[in-house]
Tab-separated table of C-alpha atoms in Angstrom:
chain	number	residue	atom	x	y	z
A	29	UNK	CA	263.447	100.788	190.934
A	30	UNK	CA	266.268	102.153	193.099
A	31	UNK	CA	269.166	104.264	191.836
A	32	UNK	CA	272.064	102.714	193.748
A	33	UNK	CA	274.625	105.135	192.341
A	34	UNK	CA	272.644	108.164	193.540
A	35	UNK	CA	272.163	106.573	196.949
A	36	UNK	CA	275.918	106.016	197.233
A	37	UNK	CA	276.709	109.533	195.986
A	38	UNK	CA	274.614	110.960	198.829
A	39	UNK	CA	276.761	109.280	201.495
A	40	UNK	CA	279.837	110.938	202.982
A	41	UNK	CA	282.252	108.557	201.275
A	42	UNK	CA	280.290	108.776	198.044
A	43	UNK	CA	280.344	112.574	197.971
A	44	UNK	CA	284.094	112.621	198.482
A	45	UNK	CA	284.671	110.099	195.699
A	46	UNK	CA	282.317	111.856	193.278
A	47	UNK	CA	284.077	115.189	193.803
A	48	UNK	CA	287.565	113.725	193.605
A	49	UNK	CA	286.908	111.855	190.364
A	50	UNK	CA	284.562	114.412	188.790
A	51	UNK	CA	281.737	111.894	188.482
A	52	UNK	CA	278.064	112.819	187.935
A	53	UNK	CA	276.681	114.295	191.165
A	54	UNK	CA	272.907	113.728	191.364
A	55	UNK	CA	271.395	116.206	193.848
A	56	UNK	CA	268.477	115.474	196.153
A	57	UNK	CA	265.512	117.064	194.400
A	58	UNK	CA	262.818	119.020	196.203
A	59	UNK	CA	259.601	117.250	195.254
A	60	UNK	CA	256.100	118.252	196.257
A	61	UNK	CA	254.598	117.091	199.528
A	62	UNK	CA	251.159	118.186	200.767
A	63	UNK	CA	251.506	121.157	203.059
A	64	UNK	CA	254.860	122.284	201.661
A	65	UNK	CA	255.300	125.980	200.854
A	66	UNK	CA	255.586	126.837	197.172
A	67	UNK	CA	259.236	127.794	197.601
A	68	UNK	CA	261.803	127.662	200.380
A	69	UNK	CA	263.490	131.025	200.927
A	70	UNK	CA	262.756	134.499	199.587
A	71	UNK	CA	262.257	135.201	195.898
A	72	UNK	CA	264.296	137.806	194.066
A	73	UNK	CA	262.238	139.620	191.422
A	74	UNK	CA	263.520	142.264	189.035
A	75	UNK	CA	262.814	143.581	185.548
A	76	UNK	CA	264.421	145.268	182.589
A	77	UNK	CA	263.280	148.881	182.201
A	78	UNK	CA	259.868	148.939	180.562
A	79	UNK	CA	258.984	145.379	181.562
A	80	UNK	CA	255.224	144.815	181.690
A	81	UNK	CA	255.141	141.782	184.011
A	82	UNK	CA	257.019	142.887	187.112
A	83	UNK	CA	254.026	144.352	188.928
A	84	UNK	CA	251.619	141.497	188.059
A	85	UNK	CA	254.249	138.983	189.195
A	86	UNK	CA	254.856	140.849	192.451
A	87	UNK	CA	251.120	140.820	193.128
A	88	UNK	CA	250.839	137.082	192.453
A	89	UNK	CA	253.790	136.309	194.698
A	90	UNK	CA	252.396	138.438	197.515
A	91	UNK	CA	249.001	136.754	197.170
A	92	UNK	CA	250.710	133.374	197.476
A	93	UNK	CA	252.422	134.522	200.673
A	94	UNK	CA	255.917	134.431	199.186
A	95	UNK	CA	258.559	136.723	200.653
A	96	UNK	CA	260.266	139.006	198.156
A	97	UNK	CA	263.865	139.974	198.858
A	98	UNK	CA	265.365	143.421	198.439
A	99	UNK	CA	268.798	144.712	197.557
A	100	UNK	CA	269.453	145.469	201.226
A	101	UNK	CA	268.512	141.923	202.166
A	102	UNK	CA	270.794	140.535	199.509
A	103	UNK	CA	273.911	142.470	200.481
A	104	UNK	CA	273.576	142.215	204.242
A	105	UNK	CA	271.800	138.925	204.737
A	106	UNK	CA	269.462	140.683	207.181
A	107	UNK	CA	265.703	140.260	206.841
A	108	UNK	CA	263.835	143.305	205.625
A	109	UNK	CA	260.314	143.915	206.955
A	110	UNK	CA	257.727	143.608	204.240
A	111	UNK	CA	260.162	142.064	201.764
A	112	UNK	CA	259.056	144.356	198.893
A	113	UNK	CA	260.970	144.024	195.633
A	114	UNK	CA	263.311	146.795	194.546
A	115	UNK	CA	262.149	149.312	192.010
A	116	UNK	CA	262.856	148.705	188.310
A	117	UNK	CA	266.169	148.128	186.630
A	118	UNK	CA	268.795	145.464	187.115
A	119	UNK	CA	271.622	147.324	188.831
A	120	UNK	CA	272.564	145.011	191.677
A	121	UNK	CA	275.509	144.861	194.040
A	122	UNK	CA	276.032	141.664	195.905
A	123	UNK	CA	275.903	137.943	195.505
A	124	UNK	CA	277.204	134.901	197.297
A	125	UNK	CA	280.237	132.712	197.039
A	126	UNK	CA	279.148	129.412	198.541
A	127	UNK	CA	282.743	128.470	199.324
A	128	UNK	CA	283.539	131.565	201.408
A	129	UNK	CA	280.143	132.993	202.271
A	130	UNK	CA	281.367	136.394	201.060
A	131	UNK	CA	279.362	138.705	198.868
A	132	UNK	CA	280.619	139.545	195.399
A	133	UNK	CA	279.967	142.839	193.671
A	134	UNK	CA	278.841	143.126	190.050
A	135	UNK	CA	282.519	143.785	189.244
A	136	UNK	CA	283.746	140.647	191.018
A	137	UNK	CA	285.005	142.402	194.159
A	138	UNK	CA	284.518	140.789	197.588
A	139	UNK	CA	282.142	142.838	199.742
A	140	UNK	CA	282.275	140.903	203.014
A	141	UNK	CA	278.490	140.555	203.013
A	142	UNK	CA	276.752	137.281	203.749
A	143	UNK	CA	273.647	137.264	201.555
A	144	UNK	CA	270.773	135.007	202.494
A	145	UNK	CA	270.233	132.322	199.854
A	146	UNK	CA	267.221	132.777	197.612
A	147	UNK	CA	264.589	130.206	196.833
A	148	UNK	CA	264.091	131.570	193.328
A	149	UNK	CA	265.321	134.230	190.919
A	150	UNK	CA	262.655	135.765	188.653
A	151	UNK	CA	263.379	138.241	185.889
A	152	UNK	CA	260.920	140.091	183.660
A	153	UNK	CA	262.737	140.472	180.338
A	154	UNK	CA	259.747	141.795	178.380
A	155	UNK	CA	261.311	145.268	178.363
A	156	UNK	CA	264.315	144.100	176.334
A	157	UNK	CA	263.691	145.320	172.792
A	158	UNK	CA	267.100	144.875	171.165
A	159	UNK	CA	270.185	142.730	171.583
A	160	UNK	CA	272.175	145.343	173.488
A	161	UNK	CA	269.530	145.185	176.210
A	162	UNK	CA	270.469	141.569	176.937
A	163	UNK	CA	273.284	142.929	179.135
A	164	UNK	CA	270.619	143.474	181.826
A	165	UNK	CA	270.397	139.694	182.194
A	166	UNK	CA	274.103	139.434	182.971
A	167	UNK	CA	273.859	142.273	185.468
A	168	UNK	CA	271.018	140.490	187.283
A	169	UNK	CA	272.221	136.887	187.274
A	170	UNK	CA	275.997	137.350	187.570
A	171	UNK	CA	276.075	138.396	191.236
A	172	UNK	CA	273.275	135.978	192.171
A	173	UNK	CA	274.406	132.848	190.335
A	174	UNK	CA	275.606	131.159	193.529
A	175	UNK	CA	273.009	132.617	195.877
A	176	UNK	CA	270.308	129.979	195.522
A	177	UNK	CA	269.059	127.326	197.912
A	178	UNK	CA	269.465	123.725	196.684
A	179	UNK	CA	266.645	122.938	194.235
A	180	UNK	CA	266.312	126.644	193.559
A	181	UNK	CA	264.238	128.015	190.729
A	182	UNK	CA	265.140	130.416	187.908
A	183	UNK	CA	262.313	131.769	185.748
A	184	UNK	CA	262.706	134.359	182.987
A	185	UNK	CA	259.594	135.936	181.498
A	186	UNK	CA	259.562	137.245	177.939
A	187	UNK	CA	257.372	138.186	175.007
A	188	UNK	CA	256.784	135.530	172.304
A	189	UNK	CA	259.015	136.495	169.359
A	190	UNK	CA	256.050	136.213	166.993
A	191	UNK	CA	254.250	138.877	169.058
A	192	UNK	CA	257.112	141.375	169.091
A	193	UNK	CA	256.799	144.830	167.534
A	194	UNK	CA	260.085	144.664	165.580
A	195	UNK	CA	262.587	142.154	164.291
A	196	UNK	CA	265.170	143.500	166.752
A	197	UNK	CA	262.863	142.812	169.679
A	198	UNK	CA	262.031	139.343	168.338
A	199	UNK	CA	265.748	138.588	168.039
A	200	UNK	CA	266.436	139.639	171.621
A	201	UNK	CA	263.487	137.676	172.980
A	202	UNK	CA	264.519	134.517	171.137
A	203	UNK	CA	267.968	134.834	172.685
A	204	UNK	CA	266.413	134.164	176.092
A	205	UNK	CA	266.105	130.470	175.257
A	206	UNK	CA	269.878	130.061	175.164
A	207	UNK	CA	270.174	131.845	178.483
A	208	UNK	CA	267.801	129.643	180.457
A	209	UNK	CA	269.063	126.397	178.957
A	210	UNK	CA	272.612	127.323	179.898
A	211	UNK	CA	271.610	128.381	183.409
A	212	UNK	CA	269.882	125.037	183.855
A	213	UNK	CA	273.191	123.322	183.097
A	214	UNK	CA	275.386	125.698	185.126
A	215	UNK	CA	273.749	126.475	188.454
A	216	UNK	CA	273.584	122.894	189.727
A	217	UNK	CA	272.377	121.544	193.114
A	218	UNK	CA	268.963	120.697	191.702
A	219	UNK	CA	268.282	124.180	190.326
A	220	UNK	CA	265.871	124.336	187.396
A	221	UNK	CA	265.565	127.133	184.834
A	222	UNK	CA	262.610	127.968	182.589
A	223	UNK	CA	261.512	130.598	180.084
A	224	UNK	CA	257.872	131.682	180.090
A	225	UNK	CA	256.736	133.630	177.022
A	226	UNK	CA	253.681	135.664	178.001
A	227	UNK	CA	251.699	137.106	175.092
A	228	UNK	CA	250.420	140.670	175.389
A	229	UNK	CA	247.189	140.754	177.432
A	230	UNK	CA	247.924	137.298	178.897
A	231	UNK	CA	249.201	138.610	182.223
A	232	UNK	CA	246.166	137.280	184.116
A	233	UNK	CA	246.837	133.742	182.898
A	234	UNK	CA	250.289	133.394	184.472
A	235	UNK	CA	249.505	132.240	188.007
A	236	UNK	CA	249.088	128.510	187.364
A	237	UNK	CA	252.429	128.337	185.577
A	238	UNK	CA	254.197	130.457	188.176
A	239	UNK	CA	252.970	128.216	190.988
A	240	UNK	CA	253.938	125.032	189.154
A	241	UNK	CA	257.440	126.172	188.223
A	242	UNK	CA	258.220	127.494	191.711
A	243	UNK	CA	256.947	124.398	193.505
A	244	UNK	CA	258.381	120.939	194.017
A	245	UNK	CA	255.892	119.686	191.428
A	246	UNK	CA	258.332	120.756	188.693
A	247	UNK	CA	261.381	119.038	190.237
A	248	UNK	CA	262.350	117.204	187.031
A	249	UNK	CA	261.364	119.921	184.540
A	250	UNK	CA	264.197	122.193	183.418
A	251	UNK	CA	265.360	124.115	180.367
A	252	UNK	CA	261.798	124.419	179.088
A	253	UNK	CA	259.960	127.120	177.168
A	254	UNK	CA	256.296	127.664	178.020
A	255	UNK	CA	253.971	129.877	175.989
A	256	UNK	CA	250.951	131.542	177.602
A	257	UNK	CA	248.175	133.139	175.570
A	258	UNK	CA	245.308	135.407	176.701
A	259	UNK	CA	242.484	133.485	178.380
A	260	UNK	CA	239.642	133.876	180.833
A	261	UNK	CA	240.902	132.179	183.984
A	262	UNK	CA	238.330	131.224	186.639
A	263	UNK	CA	238.892	131.418	190.369
A	264	UNK	CA	240.971	128.420	191.431
A	265	UNK	CA	241.148	126.559	194.716
A	266	UNK	CA	244.867	125.823	194.582
A	267	UNK	CA	244.571	123.099	197.226
A	268	UNK	CA	242.086	121.095	195.086
A	269	UNK	CA	242.044	122.689	191.650
A	270	UNK	CA	240.265	119.776	189.942
A	271	UNK	CA	237.259	119.476	192.253
A	272	UNK	CA	234.192	118.507	190.222
A	273	UNK	CA	236.209	117.557	187.115
A	274	UNK	CA	235.901	114.213	185.330
A	275	UNK	CA	239.293	112.921	184.182
A	276	UNK	CA	239.903	110.010	181.796
A	277	UNK	CA	243.357	108.423	182.041
A	278	UNK	CA	244.270	105.737	179.508
A	279	UNK	CA	246.954	103.150	180.228
A	280	UNK	CA	246.159	103.648	183.914
A	281	UNK	CA	246.888	100.167	185.267
A	282	UNK	CA	250.515	100.777	186.148
A	283	UNK	CA	253.543	103.045	185.883
A	284	UNK	CA	253.041	106.627	184.788
A	285	UNK	CA	249.325	106.125	184.125
A	286	UNK	CA	248.657	104.874	187.651
A	287	UNK	CA	250.565	107.831	189.084
A	288	UNK	CA	248.615	110.274	186.901
A	289	UNK	CA	245.357	108.829	188.221
A	290	UNK	CA	246.594	109.246	191.792
A	291	UNK	CA	247.757	112.853	191.353
A	292	UNK	CA	244.611	113.968	189.527
A	293	UNK	CA	242.450	112.363	192.216
A	294	UNK	CA	244.483	114.068	194.937
A	295	UNK	CA	243.755	117.373	193.164
A	296	UNK	CA	240.033	116.602	193.360
A	297	UNK	CA	239.213	114.938	190.033
A	298	UNK	CA	236.910	111.953	189.653
A	299	UNK	CA	239.082	109.564	187.672
A	300	UNK	CA	237.964	107.132	184.977
A	301	UNK	CA	240.889	104.701	184.708
A	302	UNK	CA	241.141	102.812	181.408
A	303	UNK	CA	243.346	99.954	180.275
A	304	UNK	CA	243.194	96.713	178.295
A	305	UNK	CA	241.204	93.757	179.712
A	306	UNK	CA	244.428	91.813	180.331
A	307	UNK	CA	245.392	94.412	182.944
A	308	UNK	CA	241.992	94.226	184.636
A	309	UNK	CA	243.164	93.296	188.141
A	310	UNK	CA	245.832	95.986	188.308
A	311	UNK	CA	243.414	98.490	186.803
A	312	UNK	CA	240.761	97.752	189.415
A	313	UNK	CA	243.331	98.230	192.160
A	314	UNK	CA	244.300	101.655	190.805
A	315	UNK	CA	240.679	102.754	190.349
A	316	UNK	CA	239.704	101.630	193.839
A	317	UNK	CA	242.764	103.312	195.310
A	318	UNK	CA	241.803	106.717	193.922
A	319	UNK	CA	238.048	106.366	194.443
A	320	UNK	CA	237.428	106.261	190.701
A	321	UNK	CA	235.995	103.808	188.193
A	322	UNK	CA	237.660	101.300	185.879
A	323	UNK	CA	236.999	100.741	182.179
A	324	UNK	CA	238.486	97.698	180.450
A	325	UNK	CA	238.809	98.498	176.766
A	326	UNK	CA	241.212	97.827	173.911
A	327	UNK	CA	241.570	101.258	172.317
A	328	UNK	CA	242.571	99.752	168.978
A	329	UNK	CA	239.235	97.961	168.572
A	330	UNK	CA	237.155	99.401	165.754
A	331	UNK	CA	234.241	100.262	168.035
A	332	UNK	CA	236.391	101.469	170.974
A	333	UNK	CA	235.861	105.239	170.497
A	334	UNK	CA	232.079	104.855	170.344
A	335	UNK	CA	231.940	102.483	173.307
A	336	UNK	CA	234.097	104.852	175.357
A	337	UNK	CA	231.975	107.858	174.403
A	338	UNK	CA	228.788	106.052	175.348
A	339	UNK	CA	230.235	105.017	178.708
A	340	UNK	CA	231.290	108.586	179.531
A	341	UNK	CA	227.956	110.001	178.408
A	342	UNK	CA	225.931	107.494	180.417
A	343	UNK	CA	227.987	107.726	183.615
A	344	UNK	CA	229.166	111.337	183.664
A	345	UNK	CA	227.532	113.325	180.813
A	346	UNK	CA	230.963	114.676	179.878
A	347	UNK	CA	234.726	114.349	180.349
A	348	UNK	CA	236.683	117.455	181.353
A	349	UNK	CA	240.207	116.050	181.137
A	350	UNK	CA	241.488	113.416	178.716
A	351	UNK	CA	244.992	112.084	179.352
A	352	UNK	CA	246.228	109.951	176.452
A	353	UNK	CA	248.839	107.949	178.323
A	354	UNK	CA	248.353	104.480	176.771
A	355	UNK	CA	251.380	103.428	174.779
A	356	UNK	CA	253.495	100.435	173.787
A	357	UNK	CA	256.973	99.740	172.428
A	358	UNK	CA	258.026	97.135	169.891
A	359	UNK	CA	261.733	97.859	169.488
A	360	UNK	CA	263.860	96.774	166.552
A	361	UNK	CA	265.960	98.575	163.954
A	362	UNK	CA	263.924	99.569	160.936
A	363	UNK	CA	265.568	97.068	158.579
A	364	UNK	CA	264.773	94.184	160.924
A	365	UNK	CA	261.346	95.272	162.128
A	366	UNK	CA	258.272	93.140	161.629
A	367	UNK	CA	255.596	95.183	159.776
A	368	UNK	CA	253.063	94.253	162.449
A	369	UNK	CA	255.244	95.905	165.103
A	370	UNK	CA	255.218	99.152	163.143
A	371	UNK	CA	251.440	99.039	162.805
A	372	UNK	CA	250.807	98.151	166.443
A	373	UNK	CA	252.889	101.004	167.848
A	374	UNK	CA	251.440	103.635	165.522
A	375	UNK	CA	247.924	102.378	166.182
A	376	UNK	CA	248.120	102.434	169.983
A	377	UNK	CA	250.328	105.480	170.453
A	378	UNK	CA	248.830	107.826	167.877
A	379	UNK	CA	245.972	106.750	165.616
A	380	UNK	CA	243.701	105.597	168.463
A	381	UNK	CA	244.140	109.005	170.112
A	382	UNK	CA	242.993	110.765	166.968
A	383	UNK	CA	239.880	108.621	166.655
A	384	UNK	CA	238.928	109.007	170.314
A	385	UNK	CA	239.391	112.780	170.196
A	386	UNK	CA	237.216	113.042	167.112
A	387	UNK	CA	234.335	111.030	168.599
A	388	UNK	CA	234.426	112.803	171.978
A	389	UNK	CA	234.526	116.215	170.307
A	390	UNK	CA	231.886	115.383	167.700
A	391	UNK	CA	229.506	114.266	170.461
A	392	UNK	CA	230.169	117.389	172.520
A	393	UNK	CA	231.450	115.403	175.489
A	394	UNK	CA	234.470	117.661	176.074
A	395	UNK	CA	233.029	120.976	177.285
A	396	UNK	CA	234.387	124.510	177.221
A	397	UNK	CA	237.342	124.505	179.600
A	398	UNK	CA	238.240	120.941	178.628
A	399	UNK	CA	241.800	119.653	178.602
A	400	UNK	CA	243.385	117.217	176.148
A	401	UNK	CA	246.819	116.027	177.271
A	402	UNK	CA	249.083	113.696	175.333
A	403	UNK	CA	252.161	111.772	176.412
A	404	UNK	CA	254.957	112.121	173.875
A	405	UNK	CA	258.633	111.322	174.519
A	406	UNK	CA	262.061	112.788	173.984
A	407	UNK	CA	262.360	110.000	171.407
A	408	UNK	CA	259.773	111.921	169.395
A	409	UNK	CA	262.048	114.974	169.517
A	410	UNK	CA	265.536	113.527	169.122
A	411	UNK	CA	264.799	110.078	167.657
A	412	UNK	CA	266.229	106.851	169.030
A	413	UNK	CA	268.069	103.979	167.422
A	414	UNK	CA	265.930	100.857	167.319
A	415	UNK	CA	262.729	102.830	167.954
A	416	UNK	CA	261.759	104.279	164.598
A	417	UNK	CA	258.142	103.209	165.100
A	418	UNK	CA	257.968	104.581	168.653
A	419	UNK	CA	259.744	107.846	167.776
A	420	UNK	CA	257.455	108.340	164.787
A	421	UNK	CA	254.352	107.850	166.920
A	422	UNK	CA	255.583	110.193	169.639
A	423	UNK	CA	256.555	112.872	167.132
A	424	UNK	CA	253.028	112.458	165.798
A	425	UNK	CA	251.655	113.262	169.252
A	426	UNK	CA	253.576	116.550	169.092
A	427	UNK	CA	252.123	117.188	165.648
A	428	UNK	CA	248.645	116.472	166.991
A	429	UNK	CA	249.106	119.078	169.720
A	430	UNK	CA	250.375	121.737	167.336
A	431	UNK	CA	247.774	121.107	164.637
A	432	UNK	CA	244.752	120.914	166.941
A	433	UNK	CA	245.575	123.762	169.337
A	434	UNK	CA	244.218	126.600	167.163
A	435	UNK	CA	241.103	124.591	166.258
A	436	UNK	CA	240.294	123.689	169.855
A	437	UNK	CA	240.960	127.218	171.064
A	438	UNK	CA	237.776	128.271	169.254
A	439	UNK	CA	235.883	125.920	171.591
A	440	UNK	CA	237.723	126.971	174.759
A	441	UNK	CA	239.596	123.644	174.966
A	442	UNK	CA	243.352	123.341	175.435
A	443	UNK	CA	245.682	120.623	174.161
A	444	UNK	CA	249.239	120.042	175.363
A	445	UNK	CA	251.687	117.200	175.804
A	446	UNK	CA	254.451	116.055	178.095
A	447	UNK	CA	257.601	114.479	176.680
A	448	UNK	CA	259.230	112.298	179.359
A	449	UNK	CA	262.898	111.401	179.306
A	450	UNK	CA	264.362	108.593	181.417
A	451	UNK	CA	261.701	107.793	184.014
A	452	UNK	CA	262.206	105.052	186.625
A	453	UNK	CA	259.562	102.462	185.707
A	454	UNK	CA	259.378	98.696	185.253
A	455	UNK	CA	260.102	99.247	181.537
A	456	UNK	CA	263.328	101.191	182.077
A	457	UNK	CA	264.344	98.602	184.690
A	458	UNK	CA	264.655	96.122	181.812
A	459	UNK	CA	267.211	98.246	179.964
A	460	UNK	CA	270.772	96.834	180.113
A	461	UNK	CA	272.774	98.281	183.009
A	462	UNK	CA	275.204	100.442	180.998
A	463	UNK	CA	272.468	101.958	178.848
A	464	UNK	CA	270.323	102.501	181.943
A	465	UNK	CA	273.111	104.421	183.673
A	466	UNK	CA	273.689	106.550	180.579
A	467	UNK	CA	269.985	107.351	180.447
A	468	UNK	CA	269.991	108.388	184.084
A	469	UNK	CA	273.092	110.589	183.995
A	470	UNK	CA	272.752	112.325	180.613
A	471	UNK	CA	270.788	115.274	181.937
A	472	UNK	CA	271.419	118.379	184.001
A	473	UNK	CA	270.111	116.716	187.183
A	474	UNK	CA	272.229	113.550	186.694
A	475	UNK	CA	269.404	111.152	187.592
A	476	UNK	CA	266.275	109.540	186.281
A	477	UNK	CA	262.868	111.040	186.910
A	478	UNK	CA	259.935	109.467	188.721
A	479	UNK	CA	256.430	108.775	187.391
A	480	UNK	CA	255.124	111.444	189.774
A	481	UNK	CA	257.202	114.059	187.914
A	482	UNK	CA	255.270	113.340	184.727
A	483	UNK	CA	251.970	113.181	186.613
A	484	UNK	CA	252.476	116.567	188.283
A	485	UNK	CA	253.216	118.184	184.925
A	486	UNK	CA	250.031	116.685	183.503
A	487	UNK	CA	248.091	117.994	186.516
A	488	UNK	CA	249.408	121.493	185.790
A	489	UNK	CA	248.121	121.262	182.212
A	490	UNK	CA	244.800	119.956	183.550
A	491	UNK	CA	244.258	122.815	185.993
A	492	UNK	CA	241.476	125.314	185.276
A	493	UNK	CA	244.116	127.956	185.954
A	494	UNK	CA	246.027	126.784	182.866
A	495	UNK	CA	243.455	128.094	180.401
A	496	UNK	CA	246.125	130.175	178.643
A	497	UNK	CA	248.429	127.204	178.052
A	498	UNK	CA	247.776	125.408	174.783
A	499	UNK	CA	249.929	123.992	172.003
A	500	UNK	CA	252.806	123.382	174.426
A	501	UNK	CA	255.059	120.330	174.601
A	502	UNK	CA	257.023	120.282	177.856
A	503	UNK	CA	259.847	117.808	178.382
A	504	UNK	CA	260.007	116.082	181.759
A	505	UNK	CA	263.572	114.906	181.425
A	506	UNK	CA	265.796	116.800	183.843
A	507	UNK	CA	267.010	118.796	180.824
A	508	UNK	CA	268.256	115.847	178.846
A	509	UNK	CA	271.303	116.592	176.743
A	510	UNK	CA	269.525	115.083	173.713
A	511	UNK	CA	266.866	117.060	171.872
A	512	UNK	CA	267.959	120.331	173.528
């Protein structure tokens, strides 16, 4: 489905009209393409005094071949051999005014410098232990706020408030969420902003998340908080991280499910694509296209979990990745809703997931290192008029993630969920025009997302490098104004 408004806004006449009238200005997003670098332009990395992540982050960036900028590079615009990051602290002088090209000092004075734009700004805030220390964030971001390439990346790293040594530290660390959500709404031009809480001793589990958030794979993810816990992370082939993995994708015949199957296969997984018998032709096309296999099964059937388990055991001996994407809508206000519509939505979207998980786990088919990934929705976070059944089921998916994460951690299995916002699919194409335009524009990126945006986020959760990510629900919504 095409976004005609965005296409018009990208033309010369469209840009002029959008700026003159103050209309939503959807930027061109940098999405992943094979062979692309992780980030375009150098990365600025700094830390509050006492931060514990600056050195590990610098090492990861260097390993990934990413250039790190220095203060000299920033104020002069000249490349600096080696590109090593400056030593600790956040005392910076220089920034960029995109209108004039002049540098701006930390005190707002023009410097005459022409700083090179950055691809990303990274800040280690783990050293901030009380609210007065939050000033370091202003000192870092203020001169750099307009010195980012289009589709730039902002990532702040902190300590989970529940892991802090004092209530003052926990207060300061919680404040970081307001910072990144505001940056995501302020910086514009396709810039995304995220907060990554890294638990003590979890430093070695950061790389998968760092790579995802820097890359074009996270184009439609912004204003999110990710929590990383300590984990044993294996060596990862970042070109094909899922080689040798068996991945089950439900609801795979079309839309987001079909795109998930394609992305997981491109990352090396052998995909088992599942959908209802009525979608058999489309399902076979998807399975053949990704070199996988098709399973026609109604997940609400009483014997469905057992039949699925037996199929996986007979064909593959296990399943490493389970993506619960199957879902339906039966929309009507609660007072007018047919009871069967309530039951159908809850059964497909939530209860069937629970039963399948239980059978697969009881039979030991999900091994250590396994990944369970659910598909929730922003409706499950903010609610939605006329979708009480759908919102209830999708909030239940979030509850499933939170309740099962500590139990599965004992078996070395992670569970997470994505919560899509307005995604351009055949279902959203049926929404009345005015409501469709509202859905597209009511986010920081002023446009709808694509199925591939959801699929890439699921692939990040599925990666063996994401062993420290569990119990997370990440919205893929362009930082929708609803549900924070």
